């Protein structure tokens, strides 16, 4: 697999990045997560890496979140009077950050004291890498791994490598991926102008926004890598109501469709989108036959995304033409994987834990 080179380029400057050590800004977006915040913030407070600031963005919570946050005087609290979603909340947090590196952290995570150093060290060593994801485990889902980075597939949907699997040698190394997971995602602040001048598309609200961000980074000449860090805990679904909620599927499929329609070049769209939309239509028909209204609505929203978002898609394609430094073919050589058909079947039937990942080349 192609790995980042050890050059010292920073896009637009030609200068080396000086991170010795960098200030890390940690952004935690919260919505009615008071029950999760003490464990999360206590663990962040025990981090061995001391050159850090913590920004907690509260998205108009109506529980005791503000009271909890105010009991941690070292936390910079930013309050919104409405729910901006994960996308808008992180954008708001980024606007008040001072760090050279920014770590996005879910409010339902519990980190280990030695967690930050490997991420910072990896970015220091690999100057062509702009985004990294750390390792997470899922204590509420059998203690298996969370996604160890995602790859793009010929069907357009992601291959979530490592999800629900026991840790093992194939996940104990670092490698390039199509996208990292926003629950634990670190990036260089300097890449924001290169990827279009923004972190997340706020119209996404939540879900797939980090994949869209990573996709733009690849197009702009940066790489995204999974890094084998000491694993942190991710309780998963603390705000949205669980990983299989109709709310999740609605936003995930719609945002995925928008991102692929917007970011892929014309040849790549011809190669990937017919299969992607066939898959959506099949899901739509299956949900109709099973009388599942939530899944039916989610698939229909994704199928009709091009019509509903035509103006926004055209504007995004123009932006991508302006930032593009890599061809899709060169990117896909690195980030595309072809899991066995069993992967898609087990994903659709809710038996993904049974799928055995192949070793990466």
Tab-separated table of C-alpha atoms in Angstrom:
chain	number	residue	atom	x	y	z
A	1	UNK	CA	0.000	0.000	0.000
A	2	UNK	CA	1.176	3.490	-0.804
A	3	UNK	CA	2.337	5.332	2.266
A	4	UNK	CA	3.070	9.000	2.824
A	5	UNK	CA	6.458	10.245	1.841
A	6	UNK	CA	8.663	11.839	4.450
A	7	UNK	CA	8.977	15.155	2.638
A	8	UNK	CA	8.535	18.407	4.521
A	9	UNK	CA	6.012	20.035	2.198
A	10	UNK	CA	3.128	22.083	3.467
A	11	UNK	CA	0.660	22.844	0.705
A	12	UNK	CA	0.957	26.417	-0.458
A	13	UNK	CA	4.083	27.226	1.507
A	14	UNK	CA	6.894	24.862	0.528
A	15	UNK	CA	8.082	24.993	4.142
A	16	UNK	CA	8.453	22.327	6.784
A	17	UNK	CA	5.888	22.052	9.537
A	18	UNK	CA	7.343	22.778	12.931
A	19	UNK	CA	5.599	20.653	15.553
A	20	UNK	CA	8.017	20.412	18.471
A	21	UNK	CA	5.675	19.964	20.273
A	22	UNK	CA	2.526	21.435	18.701
A	23	UNK	CA	-0.431	22.842	20.549
A	24	UNK	CA	-3.309	20.389	20.119
A	25	UNK	CA	-6.854	21.708	20.192
A	26	UNK	CA	-9.374	19.043	21.221
A	27	UNK	CA	-12.937	19.707	20.076
A	28	UNK	CA	-15.770	17.806	21.767
A	29	UNK	CA	-19.271	18.417	20.403
A	30	UNK	CA	-22.079	17.692	22.853
A	31	UNK	CA	-25.856	17.481	22.652
A	32	UNK	CA	-27.676	16.260	25.759
A	33	UNK	CA	-24.706	14.087	26.661
A	34	UNK	CA	-24.397	14.957	30.345
A	35	UNK	CA	-24.244	11.263	31.276
A	36	UNK	CA	-21.132	10.803	29.106
A	37	UNK	CA	-19.234	14.023	29.778
A	38	UNK	CA	-17.688	13.282	33.204
A	39	UNK	CA	-15.957	10.093	32.023
A	40	UNK	CA	-14.840	11.749	28.789
A	41	UNK	CA	-13.515	14.953	30.357
A	42	UNK	CA	-11.900	13.148	33.291
A	43	UNK	CA	-9.948	10.994	30.851
A	44	UNK	CA	-8.925	14.007	28.749
A	45	UNK	CA	-7.745	15.715	31.908
A	46	UNK	CA	-5.390	12.795	32.575
A	47	UNK	CA	-3.664	13.009	29.171
A	48	UNK	CA	0.119	12.955	29.474
A	49	UNK	CA	0.386	15.384	26.562
A	50	UNK	CA	0.083	18.732	28.329
A	51	UNK	CA	0.349	21.226	25.460
A	52	UNK	CA	-3.339	21.148	24.682
A	53	UNK	CA	-6.579	23.061	24.919
A	54	UNK	CA	-10.064	21.576	25.178
A	55	UNK	CA	-13.031	23.187	23.438
A	56	UNK	CA	-16.456	21.817	24.299
A	57	UNK	CA	-19.227	22.911	21.944
A	58	UNK	CA	-22.683	22.507	23.432
A	59	UNK	CA	-25.402	22.269	20.781
A	60	UNK	CA	-28.274	23.711	22.780
A	61	UNK	CA	-28.524	20.885	25.320
A	62	UNK	CA	-31.548	20.758	27.600
A	63	UNK	CA	-30.071	18.336	30.144
A	64	UNK	CA	-27.350	19.041	32.743
A	65	UNK	CA	-24.534	19.289	30.184
A	66	UNK	CA	-23.714	22.943	30.895
A	67	UNK	CA	-23.496	22.370	34.633
A	68	UNK	CA	-21.183	19.404	34.075
A	69	UNK	CA	-18.965	21.327	31.642
A	70	UNK	CA	-18.682	24.308	33.971
A	71	UNK	CA	-17.277	22.049	36.689
A	72	UNK	CA	-14.130	21.673	34.544
A	73	UNK	CA	-12.516	25.130	34.595
A	74	UNK	CA	-9.859	24.161	32.030
A	75	UNK	CA	-12.531	23.487	29.395
A	76	UNK	CA	-13.305	26.310	26.960
A	77	UNK	CA	-17.103	26.139	26.729
A	78	UNK	CA	-18.769	27.366	23.526
A	79	UNK	CA	-22.566	27.432	23.582
A	80	UNK	CA	-24.967	27.372	20.656
A	81	UNK	CA	-28.633	28.155	21.193
A	82	UNK	CA	-29.611	25.439	18.705
A	83	UNK	CA	-28.425	22.033	17.585
A	84	UNK	CA	-25.887	22.571	14.796
A	85	UNK	CA	-25.218	18.869	14.413
A	86	UNK	CA	-21.793	17.251	14.447
A	87	UNK	CA	-20.809	19.198	11.330
A	88	UNK	CA	-21.814	22.663	12.471
A	89	UNK	CA	-20.695	22.048	16.031
A	90	UNK	CA	-17.159	21.143	14.995
A	91	UNK	CA	-17.023	24.091	12.611
A	92	UNK	CA	-17.995	26.377	15.485
A	93	UNK	CA	-15.367	24.778	17.717
A	94	UNK	CA	-12.670	25.148	15.077
A	95	UNK	CA	-13.370	28.881	14.864
A	96	UNK	CA	-12.140	29.366	18.453
A	97	UNK	CA	-9.223	26.906	18.364
A	98	UNK	CA	-5.580	27.994	18.551
A	99	UNK	CA	-3.829	24.679	17.920
A	100	UNK	CA	-1.625	23.691	15.011
A	101	UNK	CA	-3.224	20.258	15.264
A	102	UNK	CA	-6.920	19.677	15.918
A	103	UNK	CA	-8.397	16.509	17.397
A	104	UNK	CA	-12.110	15.806	16.991
A	105	UNK	CA	-13.319	13.645	19.842
A	106	UNK	CA	-16.796	12.292	20.531
A	107	UNK	CA	-18.387	13.025	23.869
A	108	UNK	CA	-18.917	9.285	24.395
A	109	UNK	CA	-15.225	8.393	24.242
A	110	UNK	CA	-12.798	7.638	27.076
A	111	UNK	CA	-9.159	8.199	26.149
A	112	UNK	CA	-5.959	6.695	27.551
A	113	UNK	CA	-3.246	8.947	29.056
A	114	UNK	CA	-0.690	8.114	26.340
A	115	UNK	CA	-3.064	8.463	23.414
A	116	UNK	CA	-2.046	11.800	21.855
A	117	UNK	CA	1.711	11.310	21.456
A	118	UNK	CA	1.510	8.649	18.706
A	119	UNK	CA	-0.864	10.778	16.630
A	120	UNK	CA	1.287	13.892	16.925
A	121	UNK	CA	4.455	11.904	16.285
A	122	UNK	CA	2.992	10.279	13.191
A	123	UNK	CA	2.064	13.628	11.663
A	124	UNK	CA	5.513	14.959	12.506
A	125	UNK	CA	7.176	12.052	10.703
A	126	UNK	CA	4.819	11.885	7.706
A	127	UNK	CA	4.531	15.399	6.342
A	128	UNK	CA	2.362	14.354	3.388
A	129	UNK	CA	-0.333	13.095	5.751
A	130	UNK	CA	-2.933	15.685	6.701
A	131	UNK	CA	-5.447	13.577	8.657
A	132	UNK	CA	-5.057	10.635	11.048
A	133	UNK	CA	-7.478	8.433	12.942
A	134	UNK	CA	-6.614	6.639	16.158
A	135	UNK	CA	-7.667	3.172	17.284
A	136	UNK	CA	-10.929	2.695	19.193
A	137	UNK	CA	-12.671	-0.229	20.863
A	138	UNK	CA	-16.406	-0.704	21.479
A	139	UNK	CA	-17.060	-1.816	25.075
A	140	UNK	CA	-20.830	-1.855	24.492
A	141	UNK	CA	-20.492	-4.067	21.406
A	142	UNK	CA	-18.515	-7.006	22.724
A	143	UNK	CA	-15.248	-5.129	23.188
A	144	UNK	CA	-14.309	-5.434	19.519
A	145	UNK	CA	-12.660	-2.740	17.447
A	146	UNK	CA	-14.364	0.298	16.050
A	147	UNK	CA	-13.628	1.108	12.402
A	148	UNK	CA	-9.880	1.079	11.727
A	149	UNK	CA	-10.258	3.435	8.800
A	150	UNK	CA	-12.571	3.027	5.799
A	151	UNK	CA	-11.807	2.211	2.172
A	152	UNK	CA	-13.853	3.049	-0.910
A	153	UNK	CA	-15.376	0.127	-2.834
A	154	UNK	CA	-16.450	-0.235	-6.492
A	155	UNK	CA	-20.052	0.076	-5.256
A	156	UNK	CA	-19.339	3.533	-3.824
A	157	UNK	CA	-20.157	2.497	-0.259
A	158	UNK	CA	-17.314	2.286	2.263
A	159	UNK	CA	-15.577	-0.822	3.503
A	160	UNK	CA	-15.279	-0.296	7.267
A	161	UNK	CA	-12.086	-2.167	8.028
A	162	UNK	CA	-11.848	-3.862	11.414
A	163	UNK	CA	-15.328	-3.003	12.689
A	164	UNK	CA	-16.430	-5.330	15.536
A	165	UNK	CA	-13.317	-7.509	15.121
A	166	UNK	CA	-10.963	-8.546	17.946
A	167	UNK	CA	-7.679	-6.670	17.839
A	168	UNK	CA	-4.892	-8.502	16.085
A	169	UNK	CA	-1.702	-8.145	14.026
A	170	UNK	CA	-3.443	-6.826	10.901
A	171	UNK	CA	-4.791	-3.843	12.890
A	172	UNK	CA	-1.548	-3.243	14.788
A	173	UNK	CA	0.081	-1.156	12.082
A	174	UNK	CA	-0.607	2.136	10.352
A	175	UNK	CA	-1.748	2.520	6.748
A	176	UNK	CA	-3.437	4.850	4.251
A	177	UNK	CA	-7.260	4.843	4.164
A	178	UNK	CA	-9.977	6.633	2.219
A	179	UNK	CA	-11.400	8.172	5.371
A	180	UNK	CA	-11.082	8.148	9.133
A	181	UNK	CA	-13.867	8.167	11.700
A	182	UNK	CA	-14.834	11.528	13.182
A	183	UNK	CA	-15.115	10.129	16.710
A	184	UNK	CA	-11.325	10.322	16.936
A	185	UNK	CA	-9.869	12.299	14.036
A	186	UNK	CA	-6.814	14.577	14.097
A	187	UNK	CA	-5.805	16.948	11.305
A	188	UNK	CA	-3.363	19.724	10.569
A	189	UNK	CA	-5.002	23.115	10.825
A	190	UNK	CA	-3.038	24.196	7.731
A	191	UNK	CA	-4.964	21.900	5.387
A	192	UNK	CA	-8.274	23.751	5.781
A	193	UNK	CA	-7.568	26.345	3.041
A	194	UNK	CA	-6.459	23.545	0.714
A	195	UNK	CA	-9.681	21.538	1.056
A	196	UNK	CA	-11.979	24.418	0.170
A	197	UNK	CA	-11.690	26.673	3.210
A	198	UNK	CA	-14.019	24.709	5.497
A	199	UNK	CA	-13.926	21.649	7.724
A	200	UNK	CA	-17.384	20.076	7.366
A	201	UNK	CA	-20.297	20.827	5.054
A	202	UNK	CA	-22.907	22.088	7.519
A	203	UNK	CA	-25.783	20.890	5.323
A	204	UNK	CA	-24.675	17.353	6.197
A	205	UNK	CA	-25.649	18.026	9.850
A	206	UNK	CA	-24.196	14.664	10.885
A	207	UNK	CA	-22.796	11.450	9.388
A	208	UNK	CA	-20.394	11.017	6.472
A	209	UNK	CA	-19.106	14.570	6.942
A	210	UNK	CA	-15.696	13.251	7.965
A	211	UNK	CA	-15.512	11.028	4.864
A	212	UNK	CA	-16.329	14.021	2.677
A	213	UNK	CA	-13.589	15.995	4.459
A	214	UNK	CA	-11.052	13.202	3.972
A	215	UNK	CA	-12.051	12.846	0.315
A	216	UNK	CA	-11.416	16.555	-0.275
A	217	UNK	CA	-8.058	16.208	1.470
A	218	UNK	CA	-7.013	13.414	-0.899
A	219	UNK	CA	-8.082	15.528	-3.872
A	220	UNK	CA	-6.073	18.488	-2.543
A	221	UNK	CA	-2.875	16.415	-2.309
A	222	UNK	CA	-2.967	15.256	1.319
A	223	UNK	CA	-3.334	11.727	2.694
A	224	UNK	CA	-5.479	10.190	5.436
A	225	UNK	CA	-4.048	7.371	7.563
A	226	UNK	CA	-5.171	5.049	10.317
A	227	UNK	CA	-2.613	5.088	13.146
A	228	UNK	CA	-2.098	2.220	15.561
A	229	UNK	CA	-2.445	4.130	18.827
A	230	UNK	CA	-3.198	2.820	22.321
A	231	UNK	CA	-6.943	2.127	21.916
A	232	UNK	CA	-9.515	4.416	23.443
A	233	UNK	CA	-13.086	3.450	24.322
A	234	UNK	CA	-15.985	4.544	22.145
A	235	UNK	CA	-19.418	3.910	23.657
A	236	UNK	CA	-20.949	4.667	20.226
A	237	UNK	CA	-24.289	6.243	19.501
A	238	UNK	CA	-24.424	8.288	22.678
A	239	UNK	CA	-26.276	11.166	21.022
A	240	UNK	CA	-27.990	9.808	17.935
A	241	UNK	CA	-29.657	6.808	19.543
A	242	UNK	CA	-27.549	3.905	18.360
A	243	UNK	CA	-25.792	2.898	15.173
A	244	UNK	CA	-28.897	1.454	13.453
A	245	UNK	CA	-31.395	4.270	14.047
A	246	UNK	CA	-33.398	5.495	11.029
A	247	UNK	CA	-32.070	8.981	11.792
A	248	UNK	CA	-28.530	7.732	11.188
A	249	UNK	CA	-29.379	5.945	7.932
A	250	UNK	CA	-31.242	8.947	6.526
A	251	UNK	CA	-28.346	11.349	6.956
A	252	UNK	CA	-25.645	8.809	6.144
A	253	UNK	CA	-27.064	7.735	2.772
A	254	UNK	CA	-28.077	11.230	1.667
A	255	UNK	CA	-24.719	12.734	2.579
A	256	UNK	CA	-22.822	9.878	0.942
A	257	UNK	CA	-24.757	10.377	-2.294
A	258	UNK	CA	-24.102	14.117	-2.251
A	259	UNK	CA	-20.398	13.671	-1.586
A	260	UNK	CA	-19.857	11.104	-4.345
A	261	UNK	CA	-21.890	13.111	-6.854
A	262	UNK	CA	-19.913	16.232	-5.997
A	263	UNK	CA	-16.339	15.066	-5.458
A	264	UNK	CA	-15.792	12.386	-8.095
A	265	UNK	CA	-14.583	13.306	-11.566
A	266	UNK	CA	-16.764	12.455	-14.562
A	267	UNK	CA	-14.892	9.202	-15.420
A	268	UNK	CA	-15.034	8.085	-11.780
A	269	UNK	CA	-18.752	8.890	-11.614
A	270	UNK	CA	-19.350	6.697	-14.671
A	271	UNK	CA	-17.374	3.919	-13.001
A	272	UNK	CA	-18.883	4.040	-9.506
A	273	UNK	CA	-22.275	5.763	-9.419
A	274	UNK	CA	-24.345	3.326	-11.538
A	275	UNK	CA	-23.590	0.525	-9.083
A	276	UNK	CA	-24.062	2.849	-6.113
A	277	UNK	CA	-27.525	3.951	-7.201
A	278	UNK	CA	-28.519	0.387	-8.128
A	279	UNK	CA	-27.644	-0.553	-4.560
A	280	UNK	CA	-29.767	2.309	-3.237
A	281	UNK	CA	-32.736	1.321	-5.390
A	282	UNK	CA	-32.483	-2.277	-4.202
A	283	UNK	CA	-32.475	-1.033	-0.601
A	284	UNK	CA	-35.450	1.174	-1.358
A	285	UNK	CA	-37.434	-1.727	-2.845
A	286	UNK	CA	-36.502	-4.058	0.012
A	287	UNK	CA	-37.567	-1.504	2.630
A	288	UNK	CA	-40.870	-0.975	0.789
A	289	UNK	CA	-41.573	-4.698	0.687
A	290	UNK	CA	-40.761	-5.011	4.406
A	291	UNK	CA	-42.929	-1.969	5.202
A	292	UNK	CA	-40.007	-0.270	6.946
A	293	UNK	CA	-40.947	3.382	6.614
A	294	UNK	CA	-37.705	4.737	8.078
A	295	UNK	CA	-35.435	2.805	5.715
A	296	UNK	CA	-37.750	3.521	2.769
A	297	UNK	CA	-37.502	7.268	3.390
A	298	UNK	CA	-33.732	7.114	3.904
A	299	UNK	CA	-33.082	5.295	0.624
A	300	UNK	CA	-35.497	7.483	-1.320
A	301	UNK	CA	-33.784	10.628	-0.047
A	302	UNK	CA	-30.429	9.333	-1.279
A	303	UNK	CA	-31.829	8.193	-4.658
A	304	UNK	CA	-33.314	11.652	-5.306
A	305	UNK	CA	-30.292	13.560	-3.947
A	306	UNK	CA	-29.146	14.827	-7.360
A	307	UNK	CA	-32.483	16.506	-8.075
A	308	UNK	CA	-32.955	17.846	-4.556
A	309	UNK	CA	-29.398	19.224	-4.291
A	310	UNK	CA	-28.623	20.078	-7.931
A	311	UNK	CA	-27.478	23.654	-7.236
A	312	UNK	CA	-25.275	22.682	-4.317
A	313	UNK	CA	-23.735	19.815	-6.269
A	314	UNK	CA	-22.806	22.122	-9.145
A	315	UNK	CA	-21.236	24.606	-6.724
A	316	UNK	CA	-19.260	21.830	-5.012
A	317	UNK	CA	-17.985	20.470	-8.334
A	318	UNK	CA	-16.652	23.917	-9.183
A	319	UNK	CA	-14.874	24.060	-5.821
A	320	UNK	CA	-13.360	20.605	-6.380
A	321	UNK	CA	-11.993	21.669	-9.771
A	322	UNK	CA	-10.244	24.569	-8.039
A	323	UNK	CA	-8.647	22.510	-5.246
A	324	UNK	CA	-7.854	19.295	-7.139
A	325	UNK	CA	-4.176	18.306	-7.251
A	326	UNK	CA	-4.625	14.553	-7.704
A	327	UNK	CA	-6.530	12.512	-10.276
A	328	UNK	CA	-9.201	10.119	-9.098
A	329	UNK	CA	-7.365	7.220	-10.717
A	330	UNK	CA	-4.235	7.866	-8.632
A	331	UNK	CA	-6.296	8.156	-5.442
A	332	UNK	CA	-8.376	5.050	-6.099
A	333	UNK	CA	-5.219	2.964	-6.545
A	334	UNK	CA	-4.503	3.629	-2.864
A	335	UNK	CA	-7.915	3.842	-1.189
A	336	UNK	CA	-10.128	1.376	-3.091
A	337	UNK	CA	-10.598	-2.162	-1.807
A	338	UNK	CA	-12.797	-4.993	-3.048
A	339	UNK	CA	-14.149	-6.925	-0.061
A	340	UNK	CA	-15.887	-10.208	-0.773
A	341	UNK	CA	-19.596	-9.995	-1.619
A	342	UNK	CA	-20.152	-11.552	1.804
A	343	UNK	CA	-19.216	-8.201	3.359
A	344	UNK	CA	-22.159	-6.398	1.742
A	345	UNK	CA	-24.579	-9.229	2.487
A	346	UNK	CA	-23.599	-9.340	6.155
A	347	UNK	CA	-23.755	-5.536	6.377
A	348	UNK	CA	-27.302	-5.527	4.987
A	349	UNK	CA	-28.422	-8.384	7.250
A	350	UNK	CA	-26.823	-6.992	10.414
A	351	UNK	CA	-24.235	-9.787	10.725
A	352	UNK	CA	-21.107	-7.785	10.000
A	353	UNK	CA	-19.349	-9.162	13.093
A	354	UNK	CA	-19.114	-12.495	11.275
A	355	UNK	CA	-17.141	-11.092	8.338
A	356	UNK	CA	-13.420	-11.881	8.404
A	357	UNK	CA	-11.201	-9.089	7.061
A	358	UNK	CA	-8.405	-9.953	4.698
A	359	UNK	CA	-4.905	-8.654	5.406
A	360	UNK	CA	-4.062	-5.452	3.576
A	361	UNK	CA	-1.426	-5.718	0.893
